[in-house]
Amino acid sequence: MPELSQDVERGRAAQPFGWAEVTGPSMVPTLYHGDLLVVWHRGRIRPGAVVVLRHPFQQDLLVVKRAVERREGGWWVLGDNAYAAGGDSTDYGVVPDELILGRVRLRYRPRKPGQRSPLAVARWALSAVRPVFADRSASRRLRAR
């Protein structure tokens, strides 16, 4: 499951932005293990948005999931990777609003150690930083699960 740095928690009230590092495959192909995220704490959550939240049963565990739809009592959240089982609302149900810490705005993918050729470095440079949008097509796809 994706983890957040302690900087996100300490600066949540004072800073509008924080950062997180992804661990695990639950959000592939949107996010990969090792990606760094910029999290906007004051962002409005919409269906399809990628959000950072506290795990409902383990309050010290922070996860990144896609907010699929608004339901009574909070948000239904799912991972983008259908093959990575568990860790979303299918396990713990609706996530209350107070457990959602923020919305992911940017993704930074660090360069892999083996990327040395000029072409590989150029490809990485063009795709290293990307915005993370509320993908409505993904939310429709996930809603069917």
Coordinates of N, CA and C in Angstrom, one line a residue:
M1 N 0.8 -1.2 0.0 CA 0.0 0.0 0.0 C 0.9 1.2 0.0
P2 N 0.4 2.3 -0.6 CA 1.2 3.5 -0.6 C 1.4 4.1 0.8
E3 N 2.5 4.6 1.0 CA 2.8 5.2 2.3 C 3.0 6.7 2.1
L4 N 2.7 7.5 3.2 CA 3.0 8.9 3.1 C 4.1 9.3 4.1
S5 N 4.9 10.3 3.7 CA 5.9 10.7 4.6 C 5.3 11.4 5.8
Q6 N 6.0 11.5 6.9 CA 5.6 12.2 8.0 C 5.4 13.7 7.8
D7 N 6.0 14.3 6.8 CA 5.9 15.7 6.4 C 4.5 16.0 6.1
V8 N 3.8 15.1 5.5 CA 2.4 15.3 5.1 C 1.5 15.5 6.3
E9 N 1.7 14.7 7.3 CA 0.9 14.8 8.6 C 1.3 16.0 9.4
R10 N 2.6 16.3 9.5 CA 2.9 17.5 10.3 C 2.5 18.8 9.7
G11 N 2.6 18.9 8.4 CA 2.3 20.1 7.7 C 0.8 20.3 7.2
R12 N 0.0 19.3 7.5 CA -1.4 19.3 6.9 C -2.1 20.6 7.2
A13 N -2.1 21.0 8.5 CA -2.9 22.2 8.8 C -2.2 23.5 8.3
A14 N -0.9 23.5 8.3 CA -0.2 24.8 7.9 C 0.0 24.9 6.4
Q15 N 0.3 23.8 5.8 CA 0.7 23.8 4.3 C -0.5 23.3 3.5
P16 N -0.7 23.9 2.4 CA -1.8 23.3 1.5 C -1.3 22.1 0.7
F17 N 0.0 21.9 0.6 CA 0.6 20.7 -0.1 C 1.5 19.9 0.8
G18 N 1.6 18.6 0.4 CA 2.5 17.7 1.1 C 3.0 16.7 0.0
W19 N 3.8 15.8 0.4 CA 4.3 14.8 -0.6 C 4.2 13.4 0.0
A20 N 4.1 12.4 -0.9 CA 4.0 11.0 -0.5 C 4.8 10.2 -1.4
E21 N 5.2 9.0 -1.0 CA 5.9 8.0 -1.8 C 5.0 6.8 -1.9
V22 N 4.9 6.2 -3.1 CA 4.0 5.1 -3.3 C 4.8 3.8 -3.1
T23 N 4.2 2.9 -2.3 CA 4.8 1.5 -2.2 C 3.7 0.6 -2.5
G24 N 4.0 -0.4 -3.3 CA 3.0 -1.4 -3.7 C 2.4 -1.2 -5.1
P25 N 1.7 -2.2 -5.6 CA 1.1 -2.2 -6.9 C -0.3 -1.8 -7.0
S26 N -1.0 -1.4 -6.0 CA -2.5 -1.3 -6.0 C -3.0 -0.2 -7.0
M27 N -2.2 0.8 -7.4 CA -2.6 1.8 -8.3 C -2.0 1.7 -9.7
V28 N -1.4 0.6 -10.0 CA -0.8 0.5 -11.3 C -2.0 0.4 -12.3
P29 N -2.0 1.0 -13.4 CA -1.0 1.7 -14.2 C -0.9 3.2 -13.9
T30 N -1.7 3.7 -13.0 CA -1.7 5.2 -12.8 C -0.4 5.5 -12.0
L31 N -0.1 4.8 -10.9 CA 1.0 5.1 -10.1 C 1.8 3.8 -9.9
Y32 N 3.1 3.9 -9.8 CA 4.0 2.7 -9.7 C 4.7 2.9 -8.3
H33 N 5.2 1.7 -7.9 CA 6.1 1.7 -6.7 C 7.3 2.6 -6.9
G34 N 7.5 3.5 -5.9 CA 8.6 4.4 -6.0 C 8.2 5.8 -6.5
D35 N 7.0 6.0 -7.1 CA 6.5 7.3 -7.5 C 6.4 8.2 -6.3
L36 N 6.7 9.5 -6.5 CA 6.5 10.5 -5.5 C 5.3 11.4 -5.9
L37 N 4.5 11.7 -4.9 CA 3.2 12.4 -5.2 C 3.2 13.7 -4.5
V38 N 2.5 14.7 -5.1 CA 2.2 16.0 -4.5 C 0.8 15.9 -4.1
V39 N 0.5 16.1 -2.8 CA -0.9 15.9 -2.3 C -1.4 17.3 -1.9
W40 N -2.6 17.7 -2.4 CA -3.2 18.9 -2.1 C -4.2 18.7 -1.0
H41 N -4.0 19.2 0.2 CA -4.9 18.9 1.4 C -6.2 19.7 1.3
R42 N -6.3 20.7 0.6 CA -7.5 21.5 0.5 C -8.4 21.3 -0.7
G43 N -8.0 20.2 -1.5 CA -8.7 20.0 -2.7 C -10.1 19.4 -2.5
R44 N -11.0 19.7 -3.4 CA -12.3 19.2 -3.4 C -12.3 17.8 -4.0
I45 N -12.9 16.8 -3.4 CA -12.9 15.5 -3.9 C -14.0 15.3 -4.9
R46 N -13.7 14.7 -6.0 CA -14.7 14.4 -7.1 C -14.6 13.0 -7.4
P47 N -15.7 12.4 -8.0 CA -15.6 11.0 -8.4 C -14.4 10.9 -9.5
G48 N -13.6 9.9 -9.3 CA -12.5 9.6 -10.2 C -11.2 10.2 -9.7
A49 N -11.2 11.0 -8.6 CA -10.0 11.7 -8.1 C -9.1 10.6 -7.4
V50 N -7.8 10.7 -7.5 CA -6.9 9.9 -6.7 C -6.7 10.6 -5.4
V51 N -6.9 9.9 -4.2 CA -6.9 10.6 -2.9 C -6.0 9.8 -2.0
V52 N -5.5 10.5 -1.0 CA -4.7 9.9 0.1 C -5.7 9.9 1.3
L53 N -5.7 8.8 2.0 CA -6.6 8.6 3.1 C -6.0 7.7 4.2
R54 N -6.5 7.8 5.4 CA -6.2 7.0 6.5 C -6.9 5.7 6.4
H55 N -6.3 4.6 6.6 CA -6.9 3.3 6.6 C -8.0 3.2 7.7
P56 N -9.2 2.9 7.4 CA -10.3 2.9 8.5 C -10.0 2.1 9.7
F57 N -9.3 0.9 9.5 CA -9.0 0.1 10.7 C -7.6 0.2 11.3
Q58 N -6.7 0.8 10.5 CA -5.3 1.1 11.0 C -5.1 2.6 10.8
Q59 N -5.4 3.4 11.7 CA -5.3 4.9 11.6 C -3.9 5.3 11.3
D60 N -2.8 4.6 11.6 CA -1.5 5.0 11.3 C -1.0 4.6 9.9
L61 N -1.8 3.9 9.2 CA -1.5 3.5 7.8 C -2.2 4.4 6.8
L62 N -1.5 5.0 6.0 CA -2.0 5.9 4.9 C -2.0 5.2 3.6
V63 N -3.0 5.4 2.8 CA -3.1 4.7 1.5 C -3.5 5.7 0.4
V64 N -3.2 5.3 -0.8 CA -3.7 6.1 -2.0 C -4.6 5.2 -2.8
K65 N -5.8 5.8 -3.1 CA -6.8 5.1 -3.8 C -7.6 6.1 -4.7
R66 N -8.4 5.5 -5.6 CA -9.3 6.4 -6.4 C -10.6 6.5 -5.8
A67 N -11.1 7.7 -5.6 CA -12.5 7.9 -5.0 C -13.5 7.6 -6.2
V68 N -14.2 6.5 -6.1 CA -15.0 6.1 -7.2 C -16.4 6.8 -7.2
E69 N -17.0 6.8 -6.0 CA -18.3 7.5 -5.9 C -18.6 7.9 -4.5
R70 N -19.5 8.9 -4.4 CA -20.0 9.3 -3.1 C -21.1 8.5 -2.7
R71 N -21.1 8.0 -1.5 CA -22.1 7.2 -0.9 C -22.5 7.8 0.5
E72 N -23.6 7.2 1.0 CA -24.0 7.7 2.3 C -22.9 7.3 3.3
G73 N -22.4 8.3 4.0 CA -21.3 8.1 5.0 C -19.9 8.4 4.5
G74 N -19.7 8.6 3.2 CA -18.4 8.9 2.8 C -18.1 8.5 1.3
W75 N -16.9 8.1 1.0 CA -16.5 7.7 -0.3 C -16.2 6.3 -0.5
W76 N -16.6 5.7 -1.6 CA -16.2 4.4 -2.0 C -14.9 4.5 -2.8
V77 N -13.8 3.9 -2.3 CA -12.5 4.0 -2.9 C -12.0 2.6 -3.4
L78 N -11.3 2.6 -4.6 CA -10.8 1.4 -5.1 C -9.4 1.7 -5.7
G79 N -8.6 0.6 -5.8 CA -7.3 0.7 -6.5 C -7.5 0.5 -8.0
D80 N -6.6 1.0 -8.8 CA -6.7 0.9 -10.2 C -6.3 -0.5 -10.7
N81 N -5.5 -1.2 -10.0 CA -5.0 -2.5 -10.4 C -6.0 -3.6 -9.9
A82 N -6.7 -4.2 -10.9 CA -7.7 -5.2 -10.5 C -7.0 -6.5 -10.0
Y83 N -5.8 -6.7 -10.3 CA -5.1 -7.9 -9.9 C -4.4 -7.8 -8.6
A84 N -4.3 -6.6 -8.0 CA -3.8 -6.4 -6.6 C -5.0 -6.4 -5.7
A85 N -5.2 -7.6 -5.0 CA -6.4 -7.8 -4.2 C -6.3 -7.0 -2.9
G86 N -7.5 -6.5 -2.5 CA -7.6 -5.9 -1.1 C -7.1 -4.5 -1.0
G87 N -7.3 -4.0 0.2 CA -6.8 -2.7 0.6 C -7.7 -1.6 0.1
D88 N -8.9 -1.8 -0.2 CA -9.8 -0.7 -0.7 C -11.2 -0.9 -0.1
S89 N -12.2 -0.3 -0.6 CA -13.5 -0.3 0.0 C -14.2 -1.7 -0.1
T90 N -13.7 -2.5 -0.9 CA -14.2 -3.9 -0.9 C -13.9 -4.6 0.3
D91 N -12.8 -4.2 1.0 CA -12.5 -4.8 2.3 C -13.1 -4.0 3.5
Y92 N -13.0 -2.7 3.5 CA -13.4 -1.9 4.6 C -14.6 -1.0 4.4
G93 N -15.3 -1.1 3.3 CA -16.5 -0.3 3.1 C -16.2 1.2 2.8
V94 N -17.2 2.0 3.1 CA -17.2 3.4 2.8 C -16.2 4.1 3.7
V95 N -15.4 5.0 3.1 CA -14.4 5.8 3.9 C -15.0 7.1 4.3
P96 N -15.1 7.4 5.6 CA -15.7 8.7 6.0 C -14.8 9.9 5.6
D97 N -15.4 11.0 5.4 CA -14.8 12.2 4.9 C -13.6 12.6 5.8
E98 N -13.7 12.5 7.1 CA -12.6 12.9 8.0 C -11.3 12.1 7.8
L99 N -11.4 10.9 7.2 CA -10.2 10.1 7.0 C -9.5 10.4 5.6
I100 N -10.2 11.2 4.8 CA -9.5 11.6 3.5 C -8.7 12.8 3.8
L101 N -7.3 12.7 3.5 CA -6.4 13.7 3.8 C -6.2 14.7 2.7
G102 N -6.3 14.3 1.5 CA -6.1 15.2 0.3 C -6.2 14.5 -1.0
R103 N -6.0 15.3 -2.0 CA -6.1 14.8 -3.4 C -4.8 14.9 -4.0
V104 N -4.4 13.9 -4.8 CA -3.1 13.8 -5.5 C -3.2 14.7 -6.7
R105 N -2.2 15.6 -6.8 CA -2.2 16.6 -8.0 C -1.1 16.2 -9.0
L106 N 0.1 15.8 -8.5 CA 1.2 15.5 -9.4 C 1.9 14.2 -9.1
R107 N 2.4 13.6 -10.1 CA 3.2 12.4 -9.9 C 4.6 12.6 -10.5
Y108 N 5.7 12.3 -9.7 CA 7.0 12.3 -10.2 C 7.6 10.9 -10.1
R109 N 8.0 10.4 -11.3 CA 8.6 9.1 -11.4 C 10.1 9.2 -11.5
P110 N 10.8 8.8 -10.4 CA 12.3 8.9 -10.4 C 12.9 8.1 -11.5
R111 N 14.1 8.5 -11.9 CA 14.8 7.8 -13.0 C 15.4 6.5 -12.4
K112 N 15.3 5.4 -13.3 CA 15.8 4.1 -12.9 C 17.3 4.1 -13.1
P113 N 18.0 3.3 -12.3 CA 19.5 3.3 -12.4 C 20.0 2.8 -13.7
G114 N 19.2 2.0 -14.4 CA 19.7 1.5 -15.7 C 19.4 2.4 -16.9
Q115 N 18.8 3.5 -16.7 CA 18.5 4.5 -17.8 C 19.7 5.4 -18.0
R116 N 20.6 5.0 -18.9 CA 21.8 5.7 -19.1 C 21.9 6.3 -20.5
S117 N 21.3 5.6 -21.5 CA 21.5 6.1 -22.8 C 20.8 7.4 -23.0
P118 N 21.2 8.3 -23.9 CA 20.6 9.6 -24.1 C 19.1 9.5 -24.4
L119 N 18.7 8.4 -25.2 CA 17.3 8.2 -25.6 C 16.5 7.9 -24.3
A120 N 17.0 7.0 -23.5 CA 16.3 6.6 -22.3 C 16.1 7.8 -21.3
V121 N 17.2 8.6 -21.2 CA 17.1 9.8 -20.3 C 16.1 10.8 -20.9
A122 N 16.1 11.0 -22.2 CA 15.2 11.9 -22.8 C 13.7 11.4 -22.6
R123 N 13.5 10.1 -22.8 CA 12.1 9.6 -22.5 C 11.7 9.8 -21.1
W124 N 12.6 9.6 -20.2 CA 12.3 9.8 -18.8 C 12.0 11.2 -18.5
A125 N 12.8 12.2 -19.0 CA 12.7 13.6 -18.8 C 11.3 14.1 -19.3
L126 N 10.8 13.5 -20.4 CA 9.5 13.9 -20.9 C 8.3 13.4 -20.1
S127 N 8.5 12.3 -19.4 CA 7.4 11.7 -18.7 C 7.6 11.7 -17.1
A128 N 8.6 12.3 -16.6 CA 8.9 12.2 -15.2 C 7.9 12.8 -14.3
V129 N 7.4 14.0 -14.7 CA 6.4 14.7 -13.9 C 5.1 14.8 -14.7
R130 N 4.0 14.3 -14.1 CA 2.7 14.3 -14.8 C 1.7 14.7 -13.8
P131 N 0.6 15.5 -14.3 CA -0.5 15.7 -13.4 C -1.3 14.5 -13.2
V132 N -2.0 14.3 -12.1 CA -2.9 13.2 -11.9 C -4.3 13.7 -11.9
F133 N -5.1 13.4 -13.0 CA -6.4 13.9 -13.1 C -7.4 13.0 -12.6
A134 N -8.6 13.5 -12.3 CA -9.8 12.7 -12.0 C -10.3 12.0 -13.3
D135 N -9.9 10.8 -13.5 CA -10.2 10.0 -14.7 C -11.6 9.4 -14.6
R136 N -12.5 10.0 -15.3 CA -13.9 9.5 -15.2 C -14.0 8.2 -15.9
S137 N -13.3 7.9 -16.9 CA -13.4 6.6 -17.5 C -12.9 5.5 -16.6
A138 N -11.9 5.8 -15.8 CA -11.5 4.8 -14.8 C -12.5 4.6 -13.7
S139 N -13.2 5.7 -13.3 CA -14.2 5.6 -12.3 C -15.4 4.8 -12.8
R140 N -15.7 4.9 -14.0 CA -16.8 4.1 -14.6 C -16.4 2.7 -14.6
R141 N -15.2 2.4 -15.0 CA -14.7 1.0 -15.1 C -14.7 0.4 -13.7
L142 N -14.2 1.1 -12.7 CA -14.1 0.6 -11.4 C -15.5 0.4 -10.7
R143 N -16.4 1.3 -11.1 CA -17.8 1.2 -10.5 C -18.4 -0.2 -10.9
A144 N -18.0 -0.7 -12.0 CA -18.6 -2.0 -12.5 C -18.1 -3.2 -11.7
R145 N -16.9 -3.0 -11.0 CA -16.4 -4.1 -10.2 C -17.2 -4.6 -9.1

